[in-house]
Amino acid sequence: GAGVSQSPSNKVTEKGKDVELRCDPISGHTALYWYRQSLGQGLEFLIYFQGNSAPDKSGLPSDRFSAERTGGSVSTLTIQRTQQEDSAVYLCASSLVSGLAGSGNEQFFGPGTRLTVL
Amino acid sequence: DAKTTQPPSMDCAEGRAANLPCNHSTISGNEYVYWYRQIHSQGPQYIIHGLKNNETNEMASLIITEDRKSSTLILPHATLRDTAVYYCIVRPYSGNTGKLIFGQGTTLQVKP
């Protein structure tokens, strides 16, 4: 079946511009996550959505970053007034169940969006 | 901070077993050990997870020590396509939001 999809696959923008990154999770998955991976760095958690609960925004690096998930499905990550340090691969993941450490909780990742801020 | 320690890199000959170690000495009783891998230019891929018993699936085996302070991921017959960064992750439980905390992982290079 279809996996997690993200768009665009690549985005080049100028410093100071706003960007929107889109994630389409696997159908039926209730949990959705955003991570980012800077060049040579590990994966860094950004934000997490689970059903109708308030999102966990603890990983967002600044108030220029925000995300929403409409209708419990598609999510958009918005970065305002982009800076060069925002350049990274932004990864989205979804899982069927969350909050439980056992089976059914594995996360399925999309291919990522490579953001380059000039 | 990641709660696991892994060697930064390992080599393995094609067709041989790859044994990737992970230390998680501060693991709590109700935390699971998860393994993911990331092939170059792709998103991470789930491999396997376990609590205390050894686990096996079509991709790999997971051996967890009795004291649960360390584990080993085994790829029984490594292929060139197994070249990737392998992440060992202890799943946060208290106030668990399900997020994964990635360390630096082990870069496995499978050589012909």
mmCIF file of C-alpha atoms in Angstrom:
data_model
loop_
_atom_site.group_PDB
_atom_site.id
_atom_site.type_symbol
_atom_site.label_atom_id
_atom_site.label_comp_id
_atom_site.label_asym_id
_atom_site.label_seq_id
_atom_site.Cartn_x
_atom_site.Cartn_y
_atom_site.Cartn_z
ATOM 1 C CA GLY A 1 0.000 0.000 0.000
ATOM 2 C CA ALA A 2 0.951 3.662 -0.170
ATOM 3 C CA GLY A 3 3.521 4.848 2.302
ATOM 4 C CA VAL A 4 4.127 8.259 3.780
ATOM 5 C CA SER A 5 4.525 10.869 1.081
ATOM 6 C CA GLN A 6 6.063 14.314 1.338
ATOM 7 C CA SER A 7 6.140 17.288 -0.975
ATOM 8 C CA PRO A 8 8.038 18.936 -2.391
ATOM 9 C CA SER A 9 11.017 16.587 -2.497
ATOM 10 C CA ASN A 10 13.345 19.568 -2.815
ATOM 11 C CA LYS A 11 12.837 23.217 -1.957
ATOM 12 C CA VAL A 12 15.258 26.048 -2.507
ATOM 13 C CA THR A 13 14.336 29.388 -0.994
ATOM 14 C CA GLU A 14 15.888 32.702 -0.154
ATOM 15 C CA LYS A 15 16.654 33.804 3.347
ATOM 16 C CA GLY A 16 13.678 35.554 4.908
ATOM 17 C CA LYS A 17 11.017 33.803 2.830
ATOM 18 C CA ASP A 18 8.348 31.523 4.278
ATOM 19 C CA VAL A 19 8.071 27.869 3.250
ATOM 20 C CA GLU A 20 5.441 25.172 3.652
ATOM 21 C CA LEU A 21 6.240 21.484 3.666
ATOM 22 C CA ARG A 22 3.528 18.887 3.264
ATOM 23 C CA CYS A 23 3.141 15.388 4.671
ATOM 24 C CA ASP A 24 0.546 12.775 3.719
ATOM 25 C CA PRO A 25 0.620 9.997 6.328
ATOM 26 C CA ILE A 26 -0.397 6.397 5.816
ATOM 27 C CA SER A 27 -4.179 6.161 5.773
ATOM 28 C CA GLY A 28 -5.573 5.308 9.187
ATOM 29 C CA HIS A 29 -2.450 6.225 11.111
ATOM 30 C CA THR A 30 -3.418 8.342 14.090
ATOM 31 C CA ALA A 31 0.008 9.654 15.022
ATOM 32 C CA LEU A 32 2.162 11.953 12.895
ATOM 33 C CA TYR A 33 5.666 13.220 13.571
ATOM 34 C CA TRP A 34 8.052 15.742 12.077
ATOM 35 C CA TYR A 35 11.814 15.392 12.359
ATOM 36 C CA ARG A 36 14.692 17.151 10.708
ATOM 37 C CA GLN A 37 18.200 16.069 9.797
ATOM 38 C CA SER A 38 20.871 18.650 9.212
ATOM 39 C CA LEU A 39 23.976 17.867 7.178
ATOM 40 C CA GLY A 40 26.138 15.494 9.155
ATOM 41 C CA GLN A 41 23.773 15.554 12.111
ATOM 42 C CA GLY A 42 21.398 13.025 13.573
ATOM 43 C CA LEU A 43 17.647 13.120 13.407
ATOM 44 C CA GLU A 44 16.016 15.710 15.609
ATOM 45 C CA PHE A 45 12.391 15.512 16.767
ATOM 46 C CA LEU A 46 10.298 18.587 16.023
ATOM 47 C CA ILE A 47 6.597 18.021 16.700
ATOM 48 C CA TYR A 48 4.070 15.248 17.189
ATOM 49 C CA PHE A 49 0.322 14.954 16.603
ATOM 50 C CA GLN A 50 -1.907 12.264 18.057
ATOM 51 C CA GLY A 51 -5.593 12.276 17.235
ATOM 52 C CA ASN A 52 -7.393 15.266 18.704
ATOM 53 C CA SER A 53 -4.891 15.796 21.496
ATOM 54 C CA ALA A 54 -2.841 18.945 21.741
ATOM 55 C CA PRO A 55 0.363 18.476 19.745
ATOM 56 C CA ASP A 56 3.722 18.035 21.442
ATOM 57 C CA LYS A 57 5.687 21.021 20.171
ATOM 58 C CA SER A 58 8.640 20.527 22.476
ATOM 59 C CA GLY A 59 11.117 19.969 19.635
ATOM 60 C CA LEU A 60 10.390 23.087 17.601
ATOM 61 C CA PRO A 61 13.604 25.152 17.584
ATOM 62 C CA SER A 62 11.968 28.594 17.474
ATOM 63 C CA ASP A 63 8.637 30.347 17.101
ATOM 64 C CA ARG A 64 9.305 30.651 13.372
ATOM 65 C CA PHE A 65 8.364 26.992 13.137
ATOM 66 C CA SER A 66 4.758 25.819 13.286
ATOM 67 C CA ALA A 67 2.757 22.861 12.099
ATOM 68 C CA GLU A 68 -0.830 21.872 11.738
ATOM 69 C CA ARG A 69 -2.686 18.733 10.947
ATOM 70 C CA THR A 70 -6.043 19.179 9.286
ATOM 71 C CA GLY A 71 -8.772 16.594 9.583
ATOM 72 C CA GLY A 72 -6.462 14.213 11.373
ATOM 73 C CA SER A 73 -4.631 13.440 8.157
ATOM 74 C CA VAL A 74 -2.439 15.768 6.097
ATOM 75 C CA SER A 75 0.070 17.915 7.957
ATOM 76 C CA THR A 76 1.878 21.083 6.967
ATOM 77 C CA LEU A 77 5.098 22.307 8.538
ATOM 78 C CA THR A 78 5.601 26.044 8.085
ATOM 79 C CA ILE A 79 8.864 27.869 8.558
ATOM 80 C CA GLN A 80 8.604 31.651 8.590
ATOM 81 C CA ARG A 81 11.446 34.029 7.748
ATOM 82 C CA THR A 82 13.766 31.178 6.869
ATOM 83 C CA GLN A 83 17.392 31.307 7.921
ATOM 84 C CA GLN A 84 20.382 29.487 6.469
ATOM 85 C CA GLU A 85 20.569 27.259 9.549
ATOM 86 C CA ASP A 86 17.106 25.937 8.663
ATOM 87 C CA SER A 87 18.656 24.091 5.717
ATOM 88 C CA ALA A 88 18.065 20.396 6.363
ATOM 89 C CA VAL A 89 16.065 17.374 5.330
ATOM 90 C CA TYR A 90 12.639 17.480 6.953
ATOM 91 C CA LEU A 91 11.198 14.039 7.576
ATOM 92 C CA CYS A 92 7.636 13.094 8.363
ATOM 93 C CA ALA A 93 6.583 9.827 9.962
ATOM 94 C CA SER A 94 3.301 8.239 10.955
ATOM 95 C CA SER A 95 2.308 5.357 13.167
ATOM 96 C CA LEU A 96 -0.850 3.406 13.825
ATOM 97 C CA VAL A 97 -0.760 3.706 17.593
ATOM 98 C CA SER A 98 1.199 5.979 19.853
ATOM 99 C CA GLY A 99 1.818 6.268 23.545
ATOM 100 C CA LEU A 100 2.337 2.545 23.699
ATOM 101 C CA ALA A 101 5.791 1.061 23.491
ATOM 102 C CA GLY A 102 4.766 -2.294 22.134
ATOM 103 C CA SER A 103 3.565 -3.633 18.849
ATOM 104 C CA GLY A 104 1.886 -1.421 16.303
ATOM 105 C CA ASN A 105 3.845 1.599 17.325
ATOM 106 C CA GLU A 106 6.634 1.507 14.793
ATOM 107 C CA GLN A 107 7.001 4.705 12.796
ATOM 108 C CA PHE A 108 6.972 4.744 9.011
ATOM 109 C CA PHE A 109 8.986 7.544 7.486
ATOM 110 C CA GLY A 110 8.535 9.437 4.278
ATOM 111 C CA PRO A 111 11.392 10.239 1.884
ATOM 112 C CA GLY A 112 11.816 13.736 3.279
ATOM 113 C CA THR A 113 11.933 17.253 1.876
ATOM 114 C CA ARG A 114 15.377 18.718 1.340
ATOM 115 C CA LEU A 115 15.238 22.415 2.187
ATOM 116 C CA THR A 116 18.019 24.717 1.100
ATOM 117 C CA VAL A 117 18.004 28.309 2.287
ATOM 118 C CA LEU A 118 20.293 30.565 0.276
ATOM 119 C CA ASP B 1 20.062 13.075 24.906
ATOM 120 C CA ALA B 2 20.052 9.592 23.474
ATOM 121 C CA LYS B 3 20.103 6.867 26.103
ATOM 122 C CA THR B 4 22.150 4.487 23.983
ATOM 123 C CA THR B 5 25.786 4.086 22.993
ATOM 124 C CA GLN B 6 26.840 2.546 19.700
ATOM 125 C CA PRO B 7 30.174 2.245 17.875
ATOM 126 C CA PRO B 8 30.389 4.900 15.165
ATOM 127 C CA SER B 9 31.231 2.481 12.372
ATOM 128 C CA MET B 10 31.611 -1.182 11.473
ATOM 129 C CA ASP B 11 32.533 -3.207 8.414
ATOM 130 C CA CYS B 12 31.092 -6.546 7.391
ATOM 131 C CA ALA B 13 31.838 -8.884 4.499
ATOM 132 C CA GLU B 14 28.961 -9.595 2.149
ATOM 133 C CA GLY B 15 27.213 -12.855 3.040
ATOM 134 C CA ARG B 16 28.496 -12.850 6.597
ATOM 135 C CA ALA B 17 26.536 -12.032 9.716
ATOM 136 C CA ALA B 18 26.634 -8.422 10.873
ATOM 137 C CA ASN B 19 26.465 -8.023 14.644
ATOM 138 C CA LEU B 20 25.738 -4.472 15.775
ATOM 139 C CA PRO B 21 26.080 -3.796 19.512
ATOM 140 C CA CYS B 22 24.242 -1.241 21.604
ATOM 141 C CA ASN B 23 24.641 -0.262 25.234
ATOM 142 C CA HIS B 24 21.637 1.061 27.160
ATOM 143 C CA SER B 25 22.715 0.694 30.766
ATOM 144 C CA THR B 26 20.122 3.152 32.125
ATOM 145 C CA ILE B 27 17.142 1.494 30.482
ATOM 146 C CA SER B 28 13.990 1.405 32.608
ATOM 147 C CA GLY B 29 11.968 -1.723 33.230
ATOM 148 C CA ASN B 30 9.141 -0.723 30.911
ATOM 149 C CA GLU B 31 11.221 0.702 28.064
ATOM 150 C CA TYR B 32 11.625 -1.143 24.797
ATOM 151 C CA VAL B 33 14.665 -1.294 22.550
ATOM 152 C CA TYR B 34 13.981 -0.297 18.946
ATOM 153 C CA TRP B 35 16.231 -0.530 15.921
ATOM 154 C CA TYR B 36 15.895 1.597 12.810
ATOM 155 C CA ARG B 37 18.205 2.025 9.860
ATOM 156 C CA GLN B 38 18.699 4.794 7.349
ATOM 157 C CA ILE B 39 19.990 4.015 3.918
ATOM 158 C CA HIS B 40 21.659 6.960 2.215
ATOM 159 C CA SER B 41 19.200 9.644 1.050
ATOM 160 C CA GLN B 42 16.178 7.761 2.398
ATOM 161 C CA GLY B 43 13.996 8.094 5.482
ATOM 162 C CA PRO B 44 14.651 5.777 8.429
ATOM 163 C CA GLN B 45 13.206 2.273 8.260
ATOM 164 C CA TYR B 46 11.932 0.267 11.213
ATOM 165 C CA ILE B 47 13.750 -3.036 11.720
ATOM 166 C CA ILE B 48 12.767 -4.674 14.980
ATOM 167 C CA HIS B 49 12.047 -4.020 18.637
ATOM 168 C CA GLY B 50 11.997 -5.953 21.906
ATOM 169 C CA LEU B 51 11.509 -5.703 25.634
ATOM 170 C CA LYS B 52 13.486 -8.535 27.210
ATOM 171 C CA ASN B 53 13.072 -11.635 25.090
ATOM 172 C CA ASN B 54 15.061 -12.231 21.932
ATOM 173 C CA GLU B 55 13.135 -11.338 18.806
ATOM 174 C CA THR B 56 13.410 -12.384 15.165
ATOM 175 C CA ASN B 57 11.680 -11.224 12.033
ATOM 176 C CA GLU B 58 12.335 -11.380 8.321
ATOM 177 C CA MET B 59 14.934 -8.637 8.509
ATOM 178 C CA ALA B 60 16.973 -9.344 11.612
ATOM 179 C CA SER B 61 17.323 -10.819 15.077
ATOM 180 C CA LEU B 62 17.547 -8.875 18.309
ATOM 181 C CA ILE B 63 19.414 -10.321 21.255
ATOM 182 C CA ILE B 64 18.886 -8.547 24.591
ATOM 183 C CA THR B 65 21.041 -9.426 27.580
ATOM 184 C CA GLU B 66 19.372 -10.727 30.690
ATOM 185 C CA ASP B 67 20.073 -7.514 32.614
ATOM 186 C CA ARG B 68 18.764 -5.551 29.597
ATOM 187 C CA LYS B 69 21.735 -3.213 29.691
ATOM 188 C CA SER B 70 22.835 -4.065 26.187
ATOM 189 C CA SER B 71 21.594 -5.641 22.988
ATOM 190 C CA THR B 72 22.848 -6.835 19.619
ATOM 191 C CA LEU B 73 21.177 -6.528 16.260
ATOM 192 C CA ILE B 74 22.069 -9.395 13.960
ATOM 193 C CA LEU B 75 21.735 -9.310 10.198
ATOM 194 C CA PRO B 76 22.310 -12.989 9.425
ATOM 195 C CA HIS B 77 23.522 -12.677 5.828
ATOM 196 C CA ALA B 78 24.501 -9.104 5.095
ATOM 197 C CA THR B 79 24.166 -7.809 1.555
ATOM 198 C CA LEU B 80 25.485 -4.646 -0.055
ATOM 199 C CA ARG B 81 21.990 -3.161 0.295
ATOM 200 C CA ASP B 82 22.318 -3.411 4.079
ATOM 201 C CA THR B 83 24.912 -0.638 4.034
ATOM 202 C CA ALA B 84 23.280 2.042 6.173
ATOM 203 C CA VAL B 85 23.327 3.892 9.471
ATOM 204 C CA TYR B 86 21.759 1.732 12.186
ATOM 205 C CA TYR B 87 20.106 3.408 15.143
ATOM 206 C CA CYS B 88 19.451 1.742 18.483
ATOM 207 C CA ILE B 89 16.735 3.641 20.381
ATOM 208 C CA VAL B 90 15.295 3.204 23.831
ATOM 209 C CA ARG B 91 11.714 4.280 23.730
ATOM 210 C CA PRO B 92 10.850 7.041 26.225
ATOM 211 C CA TYR B 93 7.968 5.894 28.344
ATOM 212 C CA SER B 94 7.097 8.448 31.006
ATOM 213 C CA GLY B 95 4.759 10.970 29.415
ATOM 214 C CA ASN B 96 5.429 9.077 26.242
ATOM 215 C CA THR B 97 4.546 11.015 23.137
ATOM 216 C CA GLY B 98 5.957 8.302 20.946
ATOM 217 C CA LYS B 99 8.796 10.461 19.665
ATOM 218 C CA LEU B 100 12.062 8.772 18.790
ATOM 219 C CA ILE B 101 15.306 10.170 20.142
ATOM 220 C CA PHE B 102 18.049 9.290 17.687
ATOM 221 C CA GLY B 103 21.715 9.118 18.581
ATOM 222 C CA GLN B 104 24.538 9.083 16.063
ATOM 223 C CA GLY B 105 24.058 5.402 15.204
ATOM 224 C CA THR B 106 26.484 2.922 13.684
ATOM 225 C CA THR B 107 27.460 3.252 10.051
ATOM 226 C CA LEU B 108 27.615 -0.290 8.698
ATOM 227 C CA GLN B 109 29.595 -0.756 5.519
ATOM 228 C CA VAL B 110 29.028 -4.106 3.830
ATOM 229 C CA LYS B 111 31.912 -4.919 1.527
ATOM 230 C CA PRO B 112 32.006 -7.372 -1.385
#
